[in-house]
C-alpha cells in the first residue's frame, strides 16, 4: 500500500517541476526580447551641486551624492538622483530660508518637473511638511503632493490631501484633511 502512494507522489512532483520549467522558459524569452527594445545612455556624476537662479539671482542650491543623466533611445531625457537630494532655498542676502530633502528624486527635463520621493521633508519658518511624494512644476512655479502632514511652529498639525504651495511655501492649500490646532485664549470673542 505504501508503494502506490510514493509513486503517485513522485509523479505529482515531476509534473510540478515540468510546469515550473515551462513557465520559467517563456518568461526568460520575454525578458530577453524586452531588453533588446530598451536602450539607455547613462552619464553618472557624483557629489553634484545644482544652482537654480531666476533673473540672475540664486534662489536655491541643491546637493546630490549621485546624479544620473539618462537619455533613452525612445523618449525624453531625464535626470535621476537615486541617493536623494537636499535643496536649500535662499533669500536676497543668500541666507537659507528653507529646505527640501528626499531619498530619491527625478528631474523630467521636457515636462519641467522635479518629483521628490521617499521621506520627503520640507522645512521653512512657517511649516514642516512630510510626505512620500512631492512634485515641483517649474512652469506653474508650484509644489503639489497627493497627501502629507503639515506641522506648524506651534505644534499644530494637519493630515493634508491634495497639498499645493507656491515655490517659496509662503502659504499652502489642501483639498481636505484633519488635524489638531491650538487657539489662543480669548479667540473669537
Short mmCIF file of C-alpha atoms in Angstrom, two decimals:
data_model
loop_
_atom_site.label_atom_id
_atom_site.label_comp_id
_atom_site.label_asym_id
_atom_site.label_seq_id
_atom_site.Cartn_x
_atom_site.Cartn_y
_atom_site.Cartn_z
CA UNK A 1 0.00 0.00 0.00
CA UNK A 2 2.88 2.37 0.65
CA UNK A 3 4.40 1.96 -2.84
CA UNK A 4 1.44 3.37 -4.86
CA UNK A 5 1.41 6.43 -2.55
CA UNK A 6 5.14 7.02 -3.06
CA UNK A 7 4.88 6.52 -6.83
CA UNK A 8 1.88 8.86 -7.00
CA UNK A 9 3.83 11.48 -5.01
CA UNK A 10 6.83 11.22 -7.37
CA UNK A 11 4.57 11.58 -10.43
CA UNK A 12 2.98 14.73 -8.94
CA UNK A 13 6.43 16.15 -8.11
CA UNK A 14 7.66 15.52 -11.69
CA UNK A 15 4.57 17.16 -13.21
CA UNK A 16 5.00 20.16 -10.89
CA UNK A 17 8.69 20.53 -11.85
CA UNK A 18 7.87 20.31 -15.55
CA UNK A 19 5.21 23.01 -15.22
CA UNK A 20 7.66 25.29 -13.40
CA UNK A 21 10.31 24.66 -16.03
CA UNK A 22 7.98 25.55 -18.89
CA UNK A 23 6.77 28.74 -17.16
CA UNK A 24 10.28 29.93 -16.44
CA UNK A 25 11.44 29.34 -20.00
CA UNK A 26 8.70 31.50 -21.56
CA UNK A 27 9.28 34.33 -19.07
CA UNK A 28 13.00 34.26 -19.80
CA UNK A 29 12.39 34.57 -23.55
CA UNK A 30 10.12 37.58 -22.95
CA UNK A 31 12.72 39.25 -20.75
CA UNK A 32 15.40 38.84 -23.43
CA UNK A 33 13.10 40.40 -26.04
CA UNK A 34 12.30 43.36 -23.78
CA UNK A 35 15.95 44.06 -23.07
CA UNK A 36 16.63 44.39 -26.80
CA UNK A 37 13.97 47.09 -27.18
CA UNK A 38 15.22 49.41 -24.43
CA UNK A 39 18.48 51.26 -24.84
CA UNK A 40 19.69 53.83 -22.32
CA UNK A 41 22.69 56.11 -22.36
CA UNK A 42 23.62 56.94 -18.77
CA UNK A 43 26.10 59.53 -17.59
CA UNK A 44 26.82 59.44 -13.82
CA UNK A 45 28.19 62.35 -11.81
CA UNK A 46 28.98 62.22 -8.10
CA UNK A 47 28.89 64.97 -5.44
CA UNK A 48 26.76 67.33 -7.51
CA UNK A 49 25.80 70.90 -6.64
CA UNK A 50 22.84 72.30 -8.61
CA UNK A 51 22.16 76.05 -8.71
CA UNK A 52 18.70 77.43 -9.53
CA UNK A 53 18.60 81.11 -10.42
CA UNK A 54 15.92 83.49 -11.63
CA UNK A 55 16.73 86.91 -13.14
CA UNK A 56 20.43 86.33 -12.38
CA UNK A 57 19.72 85.80 -8.66
CA UNK A 58 20.43 82.48 -6.97
CA UNK A 59 17.16 81.23 -5.48
CA UNK A 60 18.17 77.70 -4.45
CA UNK A 61 21.11 75.31 -4.21
CA UNK A 62 20.79 71.56 -4.46
CA UNK A 63 23.19 68.84 -3.38
CA UNK A 64 23.03 65.24 -4.61
CA UNK A 65 25.54 62.45 -3.93
CA UNK A 66 24.77 60.90 -7.35
CA UNK A 67 23.20 62.40 -10.47
CA UNK A 68 22.47 60.12 -13.42
CA UNK A 69 21.68 61.82 -16.73
CA UNK A 70 19.65 59.33 -18.72
CA UNK A 71 18.95 59.52 -22.44
CA UNK A 72 16.58 56.74 -23.53
CA UNK A 73 16.70 55.77 -27.20
CA UNK A 74 12.98 56.48 -27.41
CA UNK A 75 11.65 59.16 -25.09
CA UNK A 76 12.63 62.31 -23.28
CA UNK A 77 15.86 62.77 -21.35
CA UNK A 78 15.70 62.88 -17.57
CA UNK A 79 17.99 63.14 -14.57
CA UNK A 80 17.75 60.79 -11.63
CA UNK A 81 19.12 61.21 -8.12
CA UNK A 82 18.94 57.67 -6.71
CA UNK A 83 20.69 58.54 -3.42
CA UNK A 84 18.49 61.57 -2.76
CA UNK A 85 18.84 65.32 -2.80
CA UNK A 86 18.86 68.28 -0.44
CA UNK A 87 17.77 71.69 -1.70
CA UNK A 88 18.26 74.90 0.26
CA UNK A 89 16.18 77.96 -0.59
CA UNK A 90 17.94 81.33 -0.37
CA UNK A 91 16.74 84.90 0.13
CA UNK A 92 18.16 88.08 -1.43
CA UNK A 93 21.07 88.11 1.05
CA UNK A 94 21.79 84.43 0.26
CA UNK A 95 20.63 83.27 3.70
CA UNK A 96 18.89 79.90 3.91
CA UNK A 97 15.12 80.30 4.29
CA UNK A 98 14.07 76.66 3.95
CA UNK A 99 14.93 73.26 2.58
CA UNK A 100 13.65 70.12 0.89
CA UNK A 101 15.23 66.71 1.41
CA UNK A 102 14.27 63.36 -0.10
CA UNK A 103 15.77 59.90 -0.52
CA UNK A 104 15.14 59.90 -4.28
CA UNK A 105 14.38 62.48 -6.98
CA UNK A 106 13.85 62.57 -10.73
CA UNK A 107 14.00 65.64 -12.95
CA UNK A 108 11.97 65.40 -16.15
CA UNK A 109 13.53 67.98 -18.47
CA UNK A 110 10.83 68.14 -21.15
CA UNK A 111 7.93 68.47 -18.70
CA UNK A 112 9.96 70.76 -16.40
CA UNK A 113 9.05 68.68 -13.35
CA UNK A 114 11.04 67.51 -10.37
CA UNK A 115 9.49 64.64 -8.43
CA UNK A 116 10.80 64.02 -4.92
CA UNK A 117 10.07 60.59 -3.42
CA UNK A 118 10.65 58.68 -0.19
CA UNK A 119 10.94 60.54 3.12
CA UNK A 120 10.34 63.99 1.64
CA UNK A 121 10.67 66.76 4.22
CA UNK A 122 10.08 70.46 3.55
CA UNK A 123 11.13 72.90 6.28
CA UNK A 124 10.82 76.69 6.48
CA UNK A 125 9.85 79.22 9.14
CA UNK A 126 6.11 78.70 8.53
CA UNK A 127 5.71 74.93 8.19
CA UNK A 128 7.27 71.50 8.15
CA UNK A 129 5.72 69.24 5.53
CA UNK A 130 6.34 65.46 5.49
CA UNK A 131 5.23 63.32 2.56
CA UNK A 132 6.27 60.39 0.39
CA UNK A 133 5.90 62.31 -2.89
CA UNK A 134 6.21 65.97 -3.80
CA UNK A 135 6.25 67.42 -7.33
CA UNK A 136 7.63 70.81 -8.32
CA UNK A 137 6.14 72.16 -11.55
CA UNK A 138 8.60 74.75 -12.87
CA UNK A 139 6.07 76.13 -15.39
CA UNK A 140 3.49 76.81 -12.67
CA UNK A 141 6.11 77.67 -10.00
CA UNK A 142 4.12 75.41 -7.63
CA UNK A 143 4.60 72.32 -5.47
CA UNK A 144 1.99 69.54 -5.40
CA UNK A 145 1.56 66.43 -3.26
CA UNK A 146 -1.26 63.87 -3.09
CA UNK A 147 -1.04 63.76 0.72
CA UNK A 148 1.20 64.57 3.67
CA UNK A 149 1.41 66.03 7.16
CA UNK A 150 1.75 69.79 7.70
CA UNK A 151 3.15 70.85 11.09
CA UNK A 152 3.06 74.47 12.28
CA UNK A 153 5.72 76.02 14.55
CA UNK A 154 3.25 75.93 17.50
CA UNK A 155 2.94 72.13 17.17
CA UNK A 156 -0.46 72.03 15.50
CA UNK A 157 -0.67 69.69 12.54
CA UNK A 158 -2.92 68.63 9.69
CA UNK A 159 -3.04 65.49 7.58
CA UNK A 160 -3.45 67.15 4.21
CA UNK A 161 -4.83 65.72 0.97
CA UNK A 162 -4.17 67.42 -2.40
CA UNK A 163 -1.49 69.73 -0.97
CA UNK A 164 -0.25 72.65 -3.07
CA UNK A 165 2.07 75.58 -2.34
CA UNK A 166 3.98 78.24 -4.29
CA UNK A 167 7.70 77.69 -4.68
CA UNK A 168 8.53 79.78 -1.60
CA UNK A 169 5.99 77.90 0.59
CA UNK A 170 4.67 81.26 1.84
CA UNK A 171 1.21 79.65 2.08
CA UNK A 172 -0.36 76.32 1.24
CA UNK A 173 -3.72 74.89 0.20
CA UNK A 174 -5.22 71.47 0.80
CA UNK A 175 -8.28 69.74 -0.56
CA UNK A 176 -9.32 68.00 2.63
CA UNK A 177 -7.76 66.62 5.76
CA UNK A 178 -7.88 66.52 9.51
CA UNK A 179 -5.61 67.55 12.34
CA UNK A 180 -5.12 69.32 15.62
CA UNK A 181 -4.70 73.04 16.16
CA UNK A 182 -4.15 75.34 19.11
CA UNK A 183 -6.13 78.54 19.63
CA UNK A 184 -5.10 81.47 21.77
CA UNK A 185 -7.16 82.19 24.86
CA UNK A 186 -9.98 84.58 24.05
CA UNK A 187 -10.02 83.62 20.37
CA UNK A 188 -13.33 84.57 18.71
CA UNK A 189 -14.52 86.88 21.50
#
